[in-house]
PDB file of C-alpha atoms in Angstrom:
ATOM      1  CA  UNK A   1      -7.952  -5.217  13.010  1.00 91.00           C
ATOM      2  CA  UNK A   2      -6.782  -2.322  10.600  1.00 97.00           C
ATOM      3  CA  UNK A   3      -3.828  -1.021   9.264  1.00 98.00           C
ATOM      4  CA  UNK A   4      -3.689   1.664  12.142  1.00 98.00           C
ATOM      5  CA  UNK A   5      -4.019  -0.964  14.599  1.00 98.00           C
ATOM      6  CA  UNK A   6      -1.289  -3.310  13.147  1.00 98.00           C
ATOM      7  CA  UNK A   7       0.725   0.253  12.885  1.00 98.00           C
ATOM      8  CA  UNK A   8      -0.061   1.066  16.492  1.00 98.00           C
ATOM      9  CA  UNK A   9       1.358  -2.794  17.278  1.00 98.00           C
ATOM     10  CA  UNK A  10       4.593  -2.087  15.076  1.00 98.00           C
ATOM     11  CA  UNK A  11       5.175   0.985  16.943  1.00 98.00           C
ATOM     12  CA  UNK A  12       5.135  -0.755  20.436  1.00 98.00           C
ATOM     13  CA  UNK A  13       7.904  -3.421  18.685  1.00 98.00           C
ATOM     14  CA  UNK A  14       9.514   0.134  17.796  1.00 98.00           C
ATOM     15  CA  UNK A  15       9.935   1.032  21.673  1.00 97.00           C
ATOM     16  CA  UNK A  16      11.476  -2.402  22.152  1.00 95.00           C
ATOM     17  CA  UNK A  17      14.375  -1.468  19.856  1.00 97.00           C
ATOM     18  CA  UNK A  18      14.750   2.000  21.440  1.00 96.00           C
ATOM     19  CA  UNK A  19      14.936   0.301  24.645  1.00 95.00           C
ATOM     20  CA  UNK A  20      18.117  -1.837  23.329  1.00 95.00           C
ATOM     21  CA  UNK A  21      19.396   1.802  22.422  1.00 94.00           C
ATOM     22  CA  UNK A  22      18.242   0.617  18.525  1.00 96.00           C
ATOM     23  CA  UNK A  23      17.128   2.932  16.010  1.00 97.00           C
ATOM     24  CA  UNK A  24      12.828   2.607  17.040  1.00 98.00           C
ATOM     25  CA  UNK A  25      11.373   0.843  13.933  1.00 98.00           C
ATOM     26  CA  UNK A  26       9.060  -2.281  14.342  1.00 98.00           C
ATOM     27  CA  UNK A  27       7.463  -4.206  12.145  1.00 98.00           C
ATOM     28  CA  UNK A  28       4.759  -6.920  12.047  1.00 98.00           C
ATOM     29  CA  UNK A  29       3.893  -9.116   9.369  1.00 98.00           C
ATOM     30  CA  UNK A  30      -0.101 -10.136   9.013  1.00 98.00           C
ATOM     31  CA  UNK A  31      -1.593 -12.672   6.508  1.00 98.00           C
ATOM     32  CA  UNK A  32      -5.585 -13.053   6.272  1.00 97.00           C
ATOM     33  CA  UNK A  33      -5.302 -10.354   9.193  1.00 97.00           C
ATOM     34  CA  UNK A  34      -3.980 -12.464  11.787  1.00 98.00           C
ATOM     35  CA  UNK A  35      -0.597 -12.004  12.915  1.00 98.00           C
ATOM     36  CA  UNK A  36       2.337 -14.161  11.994  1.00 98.00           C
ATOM     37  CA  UNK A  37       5.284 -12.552  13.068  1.00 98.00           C
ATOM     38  CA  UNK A  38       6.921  -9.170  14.524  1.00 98.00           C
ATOM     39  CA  UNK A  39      10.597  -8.020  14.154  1.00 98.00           C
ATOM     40  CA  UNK A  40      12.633  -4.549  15.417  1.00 98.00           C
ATOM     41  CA  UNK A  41      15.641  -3.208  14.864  1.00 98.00           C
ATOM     42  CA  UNK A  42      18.705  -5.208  16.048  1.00 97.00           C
ATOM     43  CA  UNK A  43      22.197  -4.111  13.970  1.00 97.00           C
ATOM     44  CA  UNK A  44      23.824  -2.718  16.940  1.00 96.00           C
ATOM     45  CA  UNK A  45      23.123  -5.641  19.346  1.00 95.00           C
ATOM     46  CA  UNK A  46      23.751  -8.694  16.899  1.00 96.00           C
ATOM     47  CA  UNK A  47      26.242  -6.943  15.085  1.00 98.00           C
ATOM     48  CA  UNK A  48      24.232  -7.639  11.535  1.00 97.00           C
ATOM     49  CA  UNK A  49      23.788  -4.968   9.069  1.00 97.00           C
ATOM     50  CA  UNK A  50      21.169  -6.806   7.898  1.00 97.00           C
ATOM     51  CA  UNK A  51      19.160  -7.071  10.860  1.00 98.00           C
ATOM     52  CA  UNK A  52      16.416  -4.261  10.161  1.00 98.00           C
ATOM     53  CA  UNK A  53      13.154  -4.572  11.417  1.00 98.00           C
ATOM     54  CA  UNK A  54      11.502  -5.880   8.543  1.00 98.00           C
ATOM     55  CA  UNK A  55      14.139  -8.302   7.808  1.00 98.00           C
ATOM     56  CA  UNK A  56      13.761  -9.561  11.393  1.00 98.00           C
ATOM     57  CA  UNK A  57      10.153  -9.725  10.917  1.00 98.00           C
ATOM     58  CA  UNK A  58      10.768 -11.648   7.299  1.00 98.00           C
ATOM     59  CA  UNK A  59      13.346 -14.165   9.161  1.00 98.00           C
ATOM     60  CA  UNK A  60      10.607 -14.984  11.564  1.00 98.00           C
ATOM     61  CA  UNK A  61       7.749 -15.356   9.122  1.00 98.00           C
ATOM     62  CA  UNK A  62       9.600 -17.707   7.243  1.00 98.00           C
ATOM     63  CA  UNK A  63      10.067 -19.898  10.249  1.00 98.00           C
ATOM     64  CA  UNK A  64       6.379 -20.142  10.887  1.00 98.00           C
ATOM     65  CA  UNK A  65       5.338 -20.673   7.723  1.00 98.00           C
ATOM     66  CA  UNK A  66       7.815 -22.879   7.190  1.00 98.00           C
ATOM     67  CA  UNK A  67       8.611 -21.100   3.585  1.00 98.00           C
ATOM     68  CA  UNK A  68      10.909 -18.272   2.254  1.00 97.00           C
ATOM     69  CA  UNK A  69       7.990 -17.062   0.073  1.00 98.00           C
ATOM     70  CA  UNK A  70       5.639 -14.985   2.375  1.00 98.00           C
ATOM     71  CA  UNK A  71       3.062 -15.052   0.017  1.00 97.00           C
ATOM     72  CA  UNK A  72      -0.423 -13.030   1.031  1.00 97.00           C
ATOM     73  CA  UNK A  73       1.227 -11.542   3.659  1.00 98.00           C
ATOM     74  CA  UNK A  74       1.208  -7.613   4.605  1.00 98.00           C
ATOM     75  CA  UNK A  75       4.048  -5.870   6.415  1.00 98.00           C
ATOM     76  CA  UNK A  76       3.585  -2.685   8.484  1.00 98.00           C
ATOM     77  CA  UNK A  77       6.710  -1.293   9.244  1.00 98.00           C
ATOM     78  CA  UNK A  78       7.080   2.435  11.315  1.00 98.00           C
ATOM     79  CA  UNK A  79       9.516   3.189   8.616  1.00 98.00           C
ATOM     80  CA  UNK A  80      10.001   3.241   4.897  1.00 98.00           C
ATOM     81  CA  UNK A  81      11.777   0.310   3.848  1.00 98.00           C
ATOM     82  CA  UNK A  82      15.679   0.965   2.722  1.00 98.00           C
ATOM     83  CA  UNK A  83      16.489  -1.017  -1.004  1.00 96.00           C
ATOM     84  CA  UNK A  84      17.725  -3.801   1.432  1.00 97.00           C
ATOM     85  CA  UNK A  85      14.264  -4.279   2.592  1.00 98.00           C
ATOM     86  CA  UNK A  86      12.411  -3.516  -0.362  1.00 97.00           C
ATOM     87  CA  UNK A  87      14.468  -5.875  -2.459  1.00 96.00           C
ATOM     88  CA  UNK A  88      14.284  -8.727   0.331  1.00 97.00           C
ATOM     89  CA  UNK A  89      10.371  -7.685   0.105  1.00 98.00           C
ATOM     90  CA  UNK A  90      10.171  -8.448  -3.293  1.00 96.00           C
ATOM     91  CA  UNK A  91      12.026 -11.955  -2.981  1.00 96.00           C
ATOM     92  CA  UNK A  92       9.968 -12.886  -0.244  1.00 98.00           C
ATOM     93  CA  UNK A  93       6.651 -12.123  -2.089  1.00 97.00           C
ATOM     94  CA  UNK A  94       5.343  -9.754   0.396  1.00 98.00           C
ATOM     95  CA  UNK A  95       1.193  -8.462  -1.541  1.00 98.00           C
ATOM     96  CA  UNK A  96       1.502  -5.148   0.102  1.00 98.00           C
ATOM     97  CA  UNK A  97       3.922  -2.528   2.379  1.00 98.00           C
ATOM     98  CA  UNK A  98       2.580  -0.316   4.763  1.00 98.00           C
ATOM     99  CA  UNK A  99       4.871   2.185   6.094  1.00 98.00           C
ATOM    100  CA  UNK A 100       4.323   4.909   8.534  1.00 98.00           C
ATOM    101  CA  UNK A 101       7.290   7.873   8.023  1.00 98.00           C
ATOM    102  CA  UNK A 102       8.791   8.328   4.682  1.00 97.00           C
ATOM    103  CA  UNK A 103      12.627   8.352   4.713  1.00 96.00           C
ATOM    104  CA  UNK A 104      13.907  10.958   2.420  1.00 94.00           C
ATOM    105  CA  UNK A 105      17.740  10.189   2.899  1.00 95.00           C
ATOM    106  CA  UNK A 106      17.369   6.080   2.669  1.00 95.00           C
ATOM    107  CA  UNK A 107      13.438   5.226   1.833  1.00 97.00           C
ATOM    108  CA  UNK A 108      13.342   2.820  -1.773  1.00 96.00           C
ATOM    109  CA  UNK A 109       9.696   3.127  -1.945  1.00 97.00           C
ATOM    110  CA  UNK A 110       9.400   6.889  -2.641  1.00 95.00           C
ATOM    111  CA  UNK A 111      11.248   9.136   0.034  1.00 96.00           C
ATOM    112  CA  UNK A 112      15.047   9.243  -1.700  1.00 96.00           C
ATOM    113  CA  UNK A 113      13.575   6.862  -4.338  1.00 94.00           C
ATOM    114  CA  UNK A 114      11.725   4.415  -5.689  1.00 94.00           C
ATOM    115  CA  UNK A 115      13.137   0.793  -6.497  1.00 92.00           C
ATOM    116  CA  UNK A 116       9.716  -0.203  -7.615  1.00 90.00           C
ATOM    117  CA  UNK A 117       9.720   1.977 -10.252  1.00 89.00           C
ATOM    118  CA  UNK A 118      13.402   1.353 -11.777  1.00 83.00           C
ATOM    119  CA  UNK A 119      12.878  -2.215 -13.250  1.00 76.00           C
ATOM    120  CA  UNK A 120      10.448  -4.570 -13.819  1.00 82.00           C
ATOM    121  CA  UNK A 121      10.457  -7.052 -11.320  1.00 84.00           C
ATOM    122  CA  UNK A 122       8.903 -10.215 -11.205  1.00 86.00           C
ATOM    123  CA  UNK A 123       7.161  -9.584  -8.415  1.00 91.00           C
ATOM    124  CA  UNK A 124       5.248  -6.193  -7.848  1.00 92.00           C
ATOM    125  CA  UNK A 125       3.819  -5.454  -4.078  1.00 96.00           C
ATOM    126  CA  UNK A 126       1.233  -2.860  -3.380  1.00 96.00           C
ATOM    127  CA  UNK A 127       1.995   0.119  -1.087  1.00 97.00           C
ATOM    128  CA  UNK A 128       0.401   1.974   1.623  1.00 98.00           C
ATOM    129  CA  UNK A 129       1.979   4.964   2.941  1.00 97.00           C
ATOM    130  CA  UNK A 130       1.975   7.267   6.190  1.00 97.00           C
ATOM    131  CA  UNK A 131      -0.328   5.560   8.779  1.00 98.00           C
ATOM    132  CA  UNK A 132      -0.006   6.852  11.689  1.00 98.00           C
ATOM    133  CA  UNK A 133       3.212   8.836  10.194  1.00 97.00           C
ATOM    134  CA  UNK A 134       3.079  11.732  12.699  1.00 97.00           C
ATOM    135  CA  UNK A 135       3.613   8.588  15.404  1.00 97.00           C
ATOM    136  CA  UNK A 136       6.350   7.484  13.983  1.00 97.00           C
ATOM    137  CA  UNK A 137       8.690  10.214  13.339  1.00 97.00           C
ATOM    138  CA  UNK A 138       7.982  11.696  16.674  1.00 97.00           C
ATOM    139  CA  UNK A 139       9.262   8.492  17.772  1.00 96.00           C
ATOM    140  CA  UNK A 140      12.125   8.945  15.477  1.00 96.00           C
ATOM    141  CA  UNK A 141      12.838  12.302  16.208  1.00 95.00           C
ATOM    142  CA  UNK A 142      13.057  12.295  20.096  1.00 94.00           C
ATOM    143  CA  UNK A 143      15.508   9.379  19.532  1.00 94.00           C
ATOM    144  CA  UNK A 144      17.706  10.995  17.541  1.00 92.00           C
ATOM    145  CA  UNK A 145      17.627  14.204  19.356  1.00 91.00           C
ATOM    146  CA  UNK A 146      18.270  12.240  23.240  1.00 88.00           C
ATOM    147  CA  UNK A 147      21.280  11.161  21.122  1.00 83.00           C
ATOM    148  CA  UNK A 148      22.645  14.039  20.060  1.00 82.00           C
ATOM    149  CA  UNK A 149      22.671  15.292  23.834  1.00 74.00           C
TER     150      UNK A 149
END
C-alpha cells in the first residue's frame, strides 16, 4: 500500500469519530507497511484531553509491540499533529508523519508552527504533508459547519 491508501484508511477511522459526534481525525500507524494499529478522536467520550487520534493510535501501538518506543513506524493522521502529538511523536520514536490538512490555529509541524524546528531534539522524524488534504478538510469542514446549525 501507499501513503494515499493508508490516508484513505485514516480517513474511514475519521468517520468513526464523527459518528461518536468527535472531531473526524483518524490515524493509523504502519511499520514495514503493514498495519499495527489505528486510533480516532475520543476527548469528548472518555473525557481525556489527551485522547487525540494519534495518541490513541500511539497507546495501541505500544500494546502490540509490546514497547513505548515505536521505532520504524509511520503515522498517517487526517490532521496535523497539535505540540501534544508532535511531542508524544518524538518520545515515541515515530521515523516519519504524514498528515493530510494543515492546521493553521493548532498544527506544531508547520500550520501555526513548527516544534521541530524550535530545539534540537533527540529524536528528529521525517514529514510528509497534505495527502489527500482536500479529503480531509472537507471532512473537517462539513463537521464543523452541521455544528454550527
Amino acid at each position: 500500500m501507499n501513503d494515499e491508501d493508508w490516508m484513505r484508511r485514516a480517513l474511514e477511522l475519521a468517520k468513526n469519530a464523527e459518528s461518536l459526534g468527535e472531531v473526524p481525525v483518524g490515524a493509523v500507524i504502519v511499520r514495514d507497511n503493514e498495519l499495527v494499529a489505528e486510533g480516532w478522536n475520543q476527548p469528548i467520550r472518555s473525557n481525556d484531553a489527551s485522547a487525540h487520534a494519534e495518541i490513541m493510535a500511539m497507546r495501541a501501538a505500544g500494546e502490540v509491540l509490546g514497547n513505548y518506543r515505536l521505532v520504524d513506524t509511520e503515522l498517517f493522521v487526517t490532521l496535523e499533529p497539535c505540540s501534544m502529538c508532535v511531542g508524544a511523536l518524538i518520545h515515541a520514536r515515530i521515523k516519519r508523519v504524514v498528515f493530510a490538512a494543515s492546521e493553521p490555529r493548532t498544527g506544531a509541524l508547520g500550520g501555526a508552527f513548527n516544534l521541530m524546528e524550535l530545539n534540537d531534539h533527540n529524536h528528529v522524524f521525517e514529514v510528509t504533508r497534505g495527502v489527500l488534504a482536500d479529503e480531509s478538510r472537507a471532512m473537517l469542514q462539513a463537521f464543523f459547519k452541521s455544528r454550527r446549525k
